[in-house]
Short mmCIF file of C-alpha atoms in Angstrom, two decimals:
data_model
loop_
_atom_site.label_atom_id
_atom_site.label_comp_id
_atom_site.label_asym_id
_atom_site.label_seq_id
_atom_site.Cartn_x
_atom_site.Cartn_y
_atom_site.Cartn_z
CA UNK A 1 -14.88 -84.02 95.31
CA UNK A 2 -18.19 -82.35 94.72
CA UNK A 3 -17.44 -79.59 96.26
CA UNK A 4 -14.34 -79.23 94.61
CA UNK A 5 -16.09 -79.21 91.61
CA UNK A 6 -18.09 -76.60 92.86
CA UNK A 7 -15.77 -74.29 94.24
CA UNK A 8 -14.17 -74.42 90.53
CA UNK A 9 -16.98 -73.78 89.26
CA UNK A 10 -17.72 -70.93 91.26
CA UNK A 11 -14.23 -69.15 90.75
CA UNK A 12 -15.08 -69.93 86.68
CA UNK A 13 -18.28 -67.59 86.94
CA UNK A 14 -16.80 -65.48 89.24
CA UNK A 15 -13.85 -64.85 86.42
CA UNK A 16 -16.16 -64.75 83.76
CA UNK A 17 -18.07 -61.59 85.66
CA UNK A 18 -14.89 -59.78 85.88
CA UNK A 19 -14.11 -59.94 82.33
CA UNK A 20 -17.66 -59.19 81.55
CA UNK A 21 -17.31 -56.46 84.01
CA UNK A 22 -13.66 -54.86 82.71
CA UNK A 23 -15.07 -54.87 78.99
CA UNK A 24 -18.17 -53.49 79.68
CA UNK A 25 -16.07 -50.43 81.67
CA UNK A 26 -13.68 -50.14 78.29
CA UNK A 27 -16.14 -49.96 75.92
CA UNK A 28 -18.61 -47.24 77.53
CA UNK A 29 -15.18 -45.22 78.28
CA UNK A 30 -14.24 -46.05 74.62
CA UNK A 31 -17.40 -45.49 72.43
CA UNK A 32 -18.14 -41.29 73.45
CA UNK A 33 -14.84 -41.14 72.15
CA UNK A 34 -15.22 -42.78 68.77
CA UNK A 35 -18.41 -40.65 68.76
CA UNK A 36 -16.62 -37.26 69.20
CA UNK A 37 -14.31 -38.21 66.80
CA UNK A 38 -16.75 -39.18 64.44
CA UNK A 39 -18.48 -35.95 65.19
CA UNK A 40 -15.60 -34.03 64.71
CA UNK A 41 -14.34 -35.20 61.34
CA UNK A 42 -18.10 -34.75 60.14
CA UNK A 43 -17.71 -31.17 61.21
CA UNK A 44 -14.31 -30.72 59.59
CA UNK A 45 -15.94 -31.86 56.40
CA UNK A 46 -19.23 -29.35 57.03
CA UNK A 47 -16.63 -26.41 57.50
CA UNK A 48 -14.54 -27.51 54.48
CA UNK A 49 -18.10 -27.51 52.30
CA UNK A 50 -18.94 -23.98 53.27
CA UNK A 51 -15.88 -22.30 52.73
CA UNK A 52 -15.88 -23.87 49.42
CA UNK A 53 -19.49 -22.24 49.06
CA UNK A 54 -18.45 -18.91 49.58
CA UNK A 55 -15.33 -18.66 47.72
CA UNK A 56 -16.75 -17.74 44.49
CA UNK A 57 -19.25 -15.24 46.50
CA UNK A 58 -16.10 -13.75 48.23
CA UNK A 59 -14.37 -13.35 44.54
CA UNK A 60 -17.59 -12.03 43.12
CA UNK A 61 -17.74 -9.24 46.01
CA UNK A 62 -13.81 -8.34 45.07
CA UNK A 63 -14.63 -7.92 41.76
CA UNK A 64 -17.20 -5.39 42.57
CA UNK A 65 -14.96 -4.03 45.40
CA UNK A 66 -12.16 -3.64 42.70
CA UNK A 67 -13.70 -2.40 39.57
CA UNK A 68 -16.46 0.18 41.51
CA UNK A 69 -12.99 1.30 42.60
CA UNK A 70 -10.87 1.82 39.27
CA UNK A 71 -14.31 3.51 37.80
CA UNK A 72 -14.20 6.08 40.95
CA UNK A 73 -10.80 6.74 40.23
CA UNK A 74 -10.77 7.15 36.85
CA UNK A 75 -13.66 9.54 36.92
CA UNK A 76 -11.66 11.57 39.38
CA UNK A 77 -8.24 11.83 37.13
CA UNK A 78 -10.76 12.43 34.06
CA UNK A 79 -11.86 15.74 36.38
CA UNK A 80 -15.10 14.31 36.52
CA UNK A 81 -17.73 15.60 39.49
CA UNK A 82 -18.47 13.07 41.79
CA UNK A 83 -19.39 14.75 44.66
CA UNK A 84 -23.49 14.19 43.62
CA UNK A 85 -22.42 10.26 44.36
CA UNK A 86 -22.69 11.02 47.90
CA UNK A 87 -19.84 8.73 49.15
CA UNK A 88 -20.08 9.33 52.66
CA UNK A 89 -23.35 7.77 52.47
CA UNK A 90 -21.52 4.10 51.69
CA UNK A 91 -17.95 4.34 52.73
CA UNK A 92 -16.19 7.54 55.27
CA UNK A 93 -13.98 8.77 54.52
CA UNK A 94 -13.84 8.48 50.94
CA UNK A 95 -9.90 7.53 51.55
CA UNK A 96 -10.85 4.56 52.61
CA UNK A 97 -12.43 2.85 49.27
CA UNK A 98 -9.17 1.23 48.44
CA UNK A 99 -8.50 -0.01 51.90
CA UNK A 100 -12.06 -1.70 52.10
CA UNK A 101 -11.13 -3.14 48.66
CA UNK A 102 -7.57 -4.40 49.88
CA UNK A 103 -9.38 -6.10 52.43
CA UNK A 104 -11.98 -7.80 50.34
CA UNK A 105 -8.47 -8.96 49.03
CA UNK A 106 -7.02 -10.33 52.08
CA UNK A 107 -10.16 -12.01 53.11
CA UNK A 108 -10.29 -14.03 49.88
CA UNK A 109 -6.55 -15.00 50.54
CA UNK A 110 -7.07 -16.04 53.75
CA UNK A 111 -10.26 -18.13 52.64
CA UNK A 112 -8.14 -20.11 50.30
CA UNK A 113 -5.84 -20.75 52.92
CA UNK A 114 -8.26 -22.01 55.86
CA UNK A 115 -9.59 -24.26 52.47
CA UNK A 116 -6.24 -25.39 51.72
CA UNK A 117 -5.80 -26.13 55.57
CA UNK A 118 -8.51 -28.10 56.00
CA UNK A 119 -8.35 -30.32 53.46
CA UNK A 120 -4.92 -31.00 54.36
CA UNK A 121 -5.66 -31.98 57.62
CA UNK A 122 -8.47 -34.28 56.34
CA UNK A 123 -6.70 -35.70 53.91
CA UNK A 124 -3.95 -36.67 57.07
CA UNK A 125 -7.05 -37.54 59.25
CA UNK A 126 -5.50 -35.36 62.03
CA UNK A 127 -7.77 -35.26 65.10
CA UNK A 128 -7.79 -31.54 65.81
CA UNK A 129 -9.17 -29.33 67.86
CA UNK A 130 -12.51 -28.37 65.90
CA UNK A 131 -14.21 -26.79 68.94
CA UNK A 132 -11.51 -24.11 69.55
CA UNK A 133 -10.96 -22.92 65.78
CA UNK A 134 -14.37 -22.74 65.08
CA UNK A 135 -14.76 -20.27 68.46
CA UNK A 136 -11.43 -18.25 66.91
CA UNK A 137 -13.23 -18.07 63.59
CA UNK A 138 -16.50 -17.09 65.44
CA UNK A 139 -14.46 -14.38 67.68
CA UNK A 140 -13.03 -12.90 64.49
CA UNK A 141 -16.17 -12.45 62.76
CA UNK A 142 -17.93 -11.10 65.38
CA UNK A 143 -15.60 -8.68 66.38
CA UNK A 144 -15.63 -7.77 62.61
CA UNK A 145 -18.79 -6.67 62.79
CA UNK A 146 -19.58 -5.48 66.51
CA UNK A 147 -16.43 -4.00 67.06
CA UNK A 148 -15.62 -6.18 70.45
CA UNK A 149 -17.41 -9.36 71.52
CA UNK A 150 -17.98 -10.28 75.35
CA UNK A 151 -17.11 -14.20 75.10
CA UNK A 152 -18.84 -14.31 78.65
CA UNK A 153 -22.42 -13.87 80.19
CA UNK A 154 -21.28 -12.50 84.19
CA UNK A 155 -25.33 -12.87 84.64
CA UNK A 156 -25.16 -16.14 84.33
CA UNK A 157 -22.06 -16.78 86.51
CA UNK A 158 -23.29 -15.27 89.13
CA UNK A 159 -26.66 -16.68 89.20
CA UNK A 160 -25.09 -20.14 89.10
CA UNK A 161 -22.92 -19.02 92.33
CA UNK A 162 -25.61 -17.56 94.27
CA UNK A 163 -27.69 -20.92 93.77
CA UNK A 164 -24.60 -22.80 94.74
CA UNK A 165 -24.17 -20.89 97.79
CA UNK A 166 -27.99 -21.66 98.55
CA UNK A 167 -27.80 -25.71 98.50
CA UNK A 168 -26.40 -27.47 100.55
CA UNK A 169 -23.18 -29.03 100.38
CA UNK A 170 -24.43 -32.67 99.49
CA UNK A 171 -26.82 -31.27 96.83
CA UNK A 172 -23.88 -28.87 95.70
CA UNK A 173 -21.11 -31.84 95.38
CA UNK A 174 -24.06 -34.05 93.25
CA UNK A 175 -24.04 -30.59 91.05
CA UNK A 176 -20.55 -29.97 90.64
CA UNK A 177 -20.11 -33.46 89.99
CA UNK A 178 -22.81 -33.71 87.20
CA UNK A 179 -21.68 -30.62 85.39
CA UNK A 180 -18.48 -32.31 84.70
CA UNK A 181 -19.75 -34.74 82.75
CA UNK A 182 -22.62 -32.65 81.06
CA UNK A 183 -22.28 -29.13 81.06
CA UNK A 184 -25.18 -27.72 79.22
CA UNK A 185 -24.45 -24.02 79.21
CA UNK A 186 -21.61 -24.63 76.70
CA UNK A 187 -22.41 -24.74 73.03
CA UNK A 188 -21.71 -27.82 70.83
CA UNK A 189 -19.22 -27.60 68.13
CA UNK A 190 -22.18 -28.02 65.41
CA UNK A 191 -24.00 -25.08 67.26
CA UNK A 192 -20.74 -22.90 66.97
CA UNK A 193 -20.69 -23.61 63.53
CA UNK A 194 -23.31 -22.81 62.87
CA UNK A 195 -23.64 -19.37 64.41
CA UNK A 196 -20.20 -18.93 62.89
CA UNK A 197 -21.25 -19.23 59.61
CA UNK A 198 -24.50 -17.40 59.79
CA UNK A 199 -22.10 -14.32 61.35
CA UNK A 200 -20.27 -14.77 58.03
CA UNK A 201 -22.83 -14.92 55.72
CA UNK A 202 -24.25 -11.50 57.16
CA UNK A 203 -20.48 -10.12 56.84
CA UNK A 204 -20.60 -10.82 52.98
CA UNK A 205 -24.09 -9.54 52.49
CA UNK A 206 -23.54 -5.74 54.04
CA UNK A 207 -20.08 -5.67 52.59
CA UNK A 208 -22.44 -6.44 49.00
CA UNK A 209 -25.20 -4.31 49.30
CA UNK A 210 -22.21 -1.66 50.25
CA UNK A 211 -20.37 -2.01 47.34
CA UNK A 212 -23.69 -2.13 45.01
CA UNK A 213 -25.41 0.84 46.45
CA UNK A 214 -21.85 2.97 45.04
CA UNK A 215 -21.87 0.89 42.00
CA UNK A 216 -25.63 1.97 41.43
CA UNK A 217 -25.06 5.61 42.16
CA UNK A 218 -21.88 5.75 39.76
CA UNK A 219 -24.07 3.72 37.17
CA UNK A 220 -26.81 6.37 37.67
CA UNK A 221 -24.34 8.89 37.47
CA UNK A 222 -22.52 7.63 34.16
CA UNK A 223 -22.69 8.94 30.80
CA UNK A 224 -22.48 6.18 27.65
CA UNK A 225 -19.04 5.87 27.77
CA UNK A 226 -18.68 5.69 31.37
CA UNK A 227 -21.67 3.27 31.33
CA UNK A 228 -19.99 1.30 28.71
CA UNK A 229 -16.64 1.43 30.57
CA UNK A 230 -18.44 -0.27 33.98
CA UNK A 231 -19.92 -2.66 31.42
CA UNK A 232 -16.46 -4.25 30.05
CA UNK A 233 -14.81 -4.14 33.37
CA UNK A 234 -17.66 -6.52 34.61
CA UNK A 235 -17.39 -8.47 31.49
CA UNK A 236 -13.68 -9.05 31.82
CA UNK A 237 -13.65 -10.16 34.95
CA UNK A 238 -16.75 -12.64 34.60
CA UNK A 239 -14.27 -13.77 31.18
CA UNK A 240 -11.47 -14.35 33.32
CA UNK A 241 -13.06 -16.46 35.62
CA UNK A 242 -14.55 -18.35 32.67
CA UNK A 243 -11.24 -18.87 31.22
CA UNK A 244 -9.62 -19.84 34.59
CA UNK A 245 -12.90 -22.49 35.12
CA UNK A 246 -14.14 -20.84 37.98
CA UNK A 247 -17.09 -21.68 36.57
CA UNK A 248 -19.32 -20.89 39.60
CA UNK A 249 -17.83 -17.26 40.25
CA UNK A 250 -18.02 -16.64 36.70
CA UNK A 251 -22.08 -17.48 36.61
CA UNK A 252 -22.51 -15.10 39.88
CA UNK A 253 -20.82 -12.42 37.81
CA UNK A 254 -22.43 -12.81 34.31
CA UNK A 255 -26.26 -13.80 36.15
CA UNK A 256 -25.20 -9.76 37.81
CA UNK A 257 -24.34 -8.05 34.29
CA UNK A 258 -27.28 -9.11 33.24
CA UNK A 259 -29.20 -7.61 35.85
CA UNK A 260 -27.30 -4.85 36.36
CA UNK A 261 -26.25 -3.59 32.99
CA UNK A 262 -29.64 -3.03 31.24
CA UNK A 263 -28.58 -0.05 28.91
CA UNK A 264 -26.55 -2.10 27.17
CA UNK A 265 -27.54 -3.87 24.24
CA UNK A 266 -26.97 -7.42 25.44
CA UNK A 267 -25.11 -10.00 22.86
CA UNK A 268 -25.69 -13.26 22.56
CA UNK A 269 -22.33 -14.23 23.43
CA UNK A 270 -23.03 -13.07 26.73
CA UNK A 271 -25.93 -15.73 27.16
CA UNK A 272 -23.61 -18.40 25.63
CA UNK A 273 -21.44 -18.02 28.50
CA UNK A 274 -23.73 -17.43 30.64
CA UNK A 275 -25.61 -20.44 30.08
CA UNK A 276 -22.50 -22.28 29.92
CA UNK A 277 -21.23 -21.29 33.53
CA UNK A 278 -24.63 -22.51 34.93
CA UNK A 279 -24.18 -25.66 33.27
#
């Protein structure tokens, strides 16, 4: 009877390991995953911030894109000289002013759609690949800028083979094996992003300093009325976006005709709204 008891007993514990043993296995396969996912909504929310950041930098920059534009124009149909502007300096040909400007415009668009994109896929709490449209975005920029990007390092590769080649097989199956679980040659989705959206931040400023060096040289350029004209074109747009409550593009826009316009004899309304758009 005792030893009854104790064979019971035995198959009890022996139960109670293998339950012990199964949860332990579901849990450590179960808890990187409600990590990644954790990580990736957090990332899907650090994206969303930033794009909302730059929006009203992007619409600032098209403002400047599109009324440095209608002044060059105009000047031109007025008859007005304009070769002492020295346009090939900032943008060559000179044809292609209004194409750079109708691509400020497309970028902007296509801003307030990746916005509109990810907040609807937060708001669903979709699960989505963050990793891989964060390396498009990343490609896209790049290539913006350098002309062609090289997504792969061959050095690299082949120094991995050659030192593969040189172990032996035991030591080369205990590698293989451990870069499948950590592979620490690939970037993390938060180090993507973040070389993503340093790439973009560079984009914006040479695309501004561009369009301000040709603003500068028409300002320098300008008599009073064309000096005047630049002045209400900047203060209509900054208006509109004032009006609209774009609060934050308008303040980027009237903080810039107040450094930029310093002919002018500044009104007061001009600090009202000013002062209001910081608010």
């Amino acid at each position: 009877m005792a030893s009854k008891d104790k064979i019971i007993k035995l198959l009890l514990c022996i139960a109670v390991l293998i339950f012990i043993s199964n949860h332990s296995l579901v849990f450590s396969q179960t808890d990187p995953q409600r990590n990644d996912e954790t990580g990736s909504y957090y990332l899907q929310l650090k994206t969303s911030e930033f794009q909302k950041a730059m929006l009203p930098r992007e619409k600032f920059l098209l403002d400047i894109a599109k009324n440095t534009s209608e002044e060059l124009k105009t000047r031109q149909l007025e008859g007005k000289n304009t070769s002492n502007i020295s346009l090939d300096e900032i943008v060559s040909p000179q044809k292609r002013i209004m194409e750079d400007y109708l691509a400020e415009l497309d970028n902007v668009t296509a801003l307030l759609d990746e916005i509109s994109d990810l907040e609807r896929k937060a708001r669903q709490k979709v699960n989505f690949q963050v990793l891989e449209a964060l390396s498009q975005l990343r490609e896209r920029v790049k290539a913006i800028i350098n002309g062609s990007i090289n997504a792969f390092n061959p050095d690299n590769t082949e120094e991995k083979t050659k030192n593969k080649t040189d172990t032996p097989n035991s030591t080369v199956q205990s590698e293989s094996k451990s870069d499948k679980n950590l592979n620490i040659n690939e970037p993390s989705p938060a180090d993507i992003f973040e070389e993503w959206k340093y790439n973009r931040i560079l984009e914006f400023k040479m695309k501004l300093s561009r369009w301000k060096l040709l603003r500068t040289k028409l300002l320098n350029s300008a008599g009073q009325t064309e000096y005047a004209r630049m002045f209400r074109r900047a203060m209509r747009s900054a208006l509109e976006h004032y009006q609209a409550g774009d609060l934050l593009t308008a303040r980027l826009e009237f903080e810039d005709i107040l450094n930029t316009y310093n002919k002018i004899r500044i009104l007061d309304d001009l600090y009202y709204f000013s002062g209001e758009a910081a608010y």
